[in-house]
CSV table of C-alpha atoms and ligand atoms in Angstrom, one decimal:
chain,number,residue,atom,x,y,z
A,1,MET,CA,-112.3,12.9,50.1
A,2,ILE,CA,-110.0,10.2,48.8
A,3,LYS,CA,-113.1,8.7,47.0
A,4,PHE,CA,-113.7,12.1,45.3
A,5,PHE,CA,-110.1,12.3,44.1
A,6,LEU,CA,-110.2,8.7,42.7
A,7,PHE,CA,-113.4,9.5,41.0
A,8,ALA,CA,-112.0,12.8,39.5
A,9,ALA,CA,-108.9,11.0,38.4
A,10,SER,CA,-110.8,8.1,36.7
A,11,ALA,CA,-113.0,10.6,34.9
A,12,LEU,CA,-110.0,12.5,33.8
A,13,PHE,CA,-108.2,9.5,32.3
A,14,ALA,CA,-111.3,7.6,31.1
A,15,GLU,CA,-111.6,7.2,27.5
A,16,GLN,CA,-114.5,5.8,25.3
A,17,THR,CA,-114.2,3.4,22.4
A,18,PHE,CA,-116.6,1.8,20.1
A,19,SER,CA,-117.0,-2.0,19.8
A,20,ILE,CA,-119.1,-4.4,17.7
A,21,ILE,CA,-119.7,-8.1,18.6
A,22,LYS,CA,-120.1,-9.3,14.9
A,23,PRO,CA,-122.7,-11.6,13.4
A,24,ASP,CA,-120.6,-14.8,13.7
A,25,ALA,CA,-120.1,-14.3,17.4
A,26,VAL,CA,-123.8,-13.4,18.1
A,27,GLU,CA,-125.0,-16.4,16.2
A,28,SER,CA,-122.7,-18.8,18.0
A,29,ASN,CA,-123.9,-17.5,21.4
A,30,LYS,CA,-120.7,-15.9,22.4
A,31,ILE,CA,-121.9,-12.4,23.5
A,32,GLY,CA,-121.5,-13.3,27.3
A,33,ASP,CA,-118.0,-14.9,26.8
A,34,ILE,CA,-116.7,-11.9,24.8
A,35,GLU,CA,-118.3,-9.3,27.3
A,36,SER,CA,-116.4,-11.3,30.0
A,37,TYR,CA,-113.1,-10.9,28.3
A,38,LEU,CA,-113.7,-7.1,27.9
A,39,GLU,CA,-114.9,-6.6,31.5
A,40,THR,CA,-112.1,-8.7,33.0
A,41,SER,CA,-109.6,-6.5,31.1
A,42,GLY,CA,-110.9,-3.4,33.0
A,43,LEU,CA,-113.3,-2.0,30.3
A,44,ASN,CA,-116.8,-1.0,31.4
A,45,ILE,CA,-119.8,-1.4,29.0
A,46,VAL,CA,-121.5,2.0,29.2
A,47,ALA,CA,-123.9,1.5,26.3
A,48,ALA,CA,-125.1,-1.6,24.3
A,49,LYS,CA,-127.8,-2.6,21.8
A,50,LEU,CA,-128.5,-5.5,19.5
A,51,ILE,CA,-129.3,-4.3,16.0
A,52,HIS,CA,-129.4,-5.7,12.5
A,53,LEU,CA,-127.3,-3.4,10.2
A,54,THR,CA,-128.9,-2.4,6.9
A,55,PRO,CA,-126.6,-2.5,3.8
A,56,GLU,CA,-126.5,1.3,3.8
A,57,GLN,CA,-125.2,1.5,7.4
A,58,ALA,CA,-122.6,-1.3,6.8
A,59,GLN,CA,-121.4,0.4,3.6
A,60,GLU,CA,-121.1,3.8,5.4
A,61,PHE,CA,-119.5,2.4,8.5
A,62,TYR,CA,-116.8,0.5,6.4
A,63,ALA,CA,-116.5,3.3,3.8
A,64,VAL,CA,-112.7,3.7,4.6
A,65,HIS,CA,-112.4,0.1,3.0
A,66,LYS,CA,-114.6,0.8,-0.1
A,67,ASP,CA,-111.8,0.2,-2.6
A,68,ARG,CA,-110.5,-3.0,-0.9
A,69,PRO,CA,-111.3,-6.4,-2.6
A,70,PHE,CA,-113.0,-7.6,0.6
A,71,TYR,CA,-115.4,-4.6,0.9
A,72,LYS,CA,-118.5,-6.3,-0.7
A,73,ASP,CA,-118.1,-9.5,1.3
A,74,LEU,CA,-117.5,-7.6,4.4
A,75,VAL,CA,-120.8,-5.6,3.9
A,76,ALA,CA,-122.6,-8.9,3.2
A,77,TYR,CA,-121.2,-10.6,6.3
A,78,MET,CA,-121.9,-7.5,8.6
A,79,THR,CA,-125.6,-7.5,7.5
A,80,SER,CA,-126.0,-11.4,7.7
A,81,GLY,CA,-127.5,-11.3,11.2
A,82,PRO,CA,-127.7,-9.2,14.3
A,83,VAL,CA,-124.6,-7.5,16.0
A,84,LEU,CA,-124.1,-6.0,19.4
A,85,VAL,CA,-123.0,-2.4,19.1
A,86,GLN,CA,-121.5,-1.0,22.3
A,87,VAL,CA,-119.5,1.7,23.9
A,88,LEU,CA,-116.6,0.7,26.2
A,89,GLU,CA,-115.0,3.0,28.8
A,90,GLY,CA,-111.8,2.9,30.7
A,91,GLU,CA,-108.3,4.1,31.0
A,92,ASP,CA,-106.7,3.9,27.5
A,93,ALA,CA,-109.9,2.2,26.3
A,94,VAL,CA,-109.1,2.4,22.5
A,95,ALA,CA,-105.7,0.7,22.9
A,96,LEU,CA,-106.8,-1.7,25.7
A,97,ASN,CA,-109.7,-2.9,23.5
A,98,ARG,CA,-107.5,-3.5,20.5
A,99,LYS,CA,-105.2,-5.5,22.8
A,100,VAL,CA,-108.0,-7.7,24.2
A,101,MET,CA,-109.3,-8.2,20.6
A,102,GLY,CA,-106.0,-9.4,19.1
A,103,SER,CA,-104.9,-9.1,15.5
A,104,THR,CA,-107.3,-8.8,12.6
A,105,ASN,CA,-106.5,-12.4,11.4
A,106,PRO,CA,-107.5,-14.8,14.3
A,107,LYS,CA,-104.7,-17.2,13.1
A,108,GLU,CA,-102.2,-14.5,13.9
A,109,ALA,CA,-103.8,-13.3,17.1
A,110,SER,CA,-102.1,-13.8,20.4
A,111,ALA,CA,-103.3,-16.7,22.6
A,112,GLY,CA,-106.1,-15.6,25.0
A,113,THR,CA,-107.4,-12.7,22.8
A,114,ILE,CA,-110.9,-12.6,21.7
A,115,ARG,CA,-110.2,-13.1,18.0
A,116,ALA,CA,-107.8,-16.0,18.8
A,117,ASP,CA,-110.5,-17.7,20.9
A,118,PHE,CA,-113.7,-16.9,19.0
A,119,GLY,CA,-112.7,-15.7,15.6
A,120,THR,CA,-113.0,-18.1,12.5
A,121,ASP,CA,-111.0,-16.4,9.7
A,122,ILE,CA,-109.8,-12.9,8.7
A,123,GLN,CA,-113.2,-11.8,7.8
A,124,ARG,CA,-115.3,-13.6,10.5
A,125,ASN,CA,-113.2,-12.3,13.4
A,126,ALA,CA,-115.8,-11.9,16.1
A,127,VAL,CA,-115.3,-8.3,17.0
A,128,HIS,CA,-114.7,-4.7,15.8
A,129,GLY,CA,-112.9,-2.1,17.7
A,130,SER,CA,-112.1,1.6,16.9
A,131,ASP,CA,-108.4,2.1,15.8
A,132,SER,CA,-108.1,5.7,17.2
A,133,LEU,CA,-109.7,8.0,19.6
A,134,GLU,CA,-110.8,10.2,16.7
A,135,ASN,CA,-112.5,7.3,15.0
A,136,ALA,CA,-114.0,6.1,18.3
A,137,LYS,CA,-115.8,9.4,18.6
A,138,LYS,CA,-117.1,9.2,15.0
A,139,GLU,CA,-118.2,5.5,15.4
A,140,ILE,CA,-119.8,6.1,18.7
A,141,SER,CA,-121.9,9.0,17.3
A,142,PHE,CA,-122.8,6.9,14.3
A,143,PHE,CA,-124.8,4.5,16.5
A,144,PHE,CA,-125.6,6.2,19.8
A,145,LYS,CA,-127.3,9.4,20.9
A,146,PRO,CA,-125.4,11.0,23.9
A,147,GLU,CA,-128.3,10.1,26.2
A,148,GLU,CA,-128.0,6.4,25.4
A,149,ILE,CA,-124.5,6.4,26.9
A,150,HIS,CA,-124.1,5.9,30.7
A,151,PRO,CA,-120.5,7.0,31.7
A,152,CYS,CA,-119.1,4.9,34.5
A,153,THR,CA,-119.3,6.6,37.9
A,154,LYS,CA,-117.6,3.9,39.8
A,155,SER,CA,-114.4,4.8,41.6
A,156,LYS,CA,-111.9,1.9,41.3
B,1,IDP,P1,-109.6,-4.4,12.1
B,1,IDP,O1,-111.0,-4.9,12.2
B,1,IDP,O2,-108.6,-5.3,12.8
B,1,IDP,O3,-109.4,-2.9,12.4
B,1,IDP,P2,-109.5,-3.7,9.2
B,1,IDP,O4,-108.2,-3.8,8.4
B,1,IDP,O5,-110.0,-2.3,9.7
B,1,IDP,O6,-109.2,-4.6,10.6
B,1,IDP,O7,-110.6,-4.5,8.4
B,1,IDP,C1,-112.0,-4.3,8.9
B,1,IDP,C2,-112.6,-5.7,8.8
B,1,IDP,O8,-112.6,-6.1,7.5
B,1,IDP,C3,-111.8,-6.8,9.5
B,1,IDP,O9,-112.1,-6.8,10.9
B,1,IDP,C4,-112.3,-8.0,8.8
B,1,IDP,O10,-113.6,-8.4,9.3
B,1,IDP,C5,-112.4,-7.6,7.4
B,1,IDP,N1,-111.1,-7.9,6.7
B,1,IDP,C6,-109.9,-7.2,6.8
B,1,IDP,N2,-109.0,-7.7,6.0
B,1,IDP,C7,-109.6,-8.7,5.3
B,1,IDP,C8,-109.2,-9.6,4.2
B,1,IDP,O11,-108.0,-9.6,3.8
B,1,IDP,N3,-110.1,-10.5,3.8
B,1,IDP,C9,-111.4,-10.5,4.2
B,1,IDP,N4,-111.8,-9.7,5.2
B,1,IDP,C10,-111.0,-8.8,5.7
B,2,MG,MG1,-110.2,-1.3,11.5
């Protein structure tokens, strides 16, 4: 009975967000370390695949930045090697993931965050994370079919 209520409550408050382990971190063999930061924070990995983005995919994914001076370089960087795209689930997953990631610029990110520990500079900053629940839904559906996502059924 208690288990059922815990499961129902966790399902009710669970949120999903979208995450990318970027080319710099994949190339430097940091997938496992970064997953460990995410899992230790309480996030569950409920979908993941290693893919090499096409220029068209990267352009569309980052279309919101198309007028920024760094857009062309960002697309070149994000297509420079494979990335791990994934769906993370947990309570307040969007905000929690952003907290574990740290600030965009690794030099300004708090100690112990992924970007502080694995990022190189403001562009090569190891990870992407959705900035709102609305964008998380859009970004998840950009890369995953519903049947590729395996919501967490664990009661904590
Ligand atoms: P976020 O990834 O923390 O949400 P955004 O402002 O959405 O930051 O920028 C998207 C990505 O574009 C960053 O993660 C980073 O890779 C790159 N980027 C952002 N600002 C700059 C910049 O000033 N110079 C170069 N690249 C940047
Ligand atoms: Mg962003």
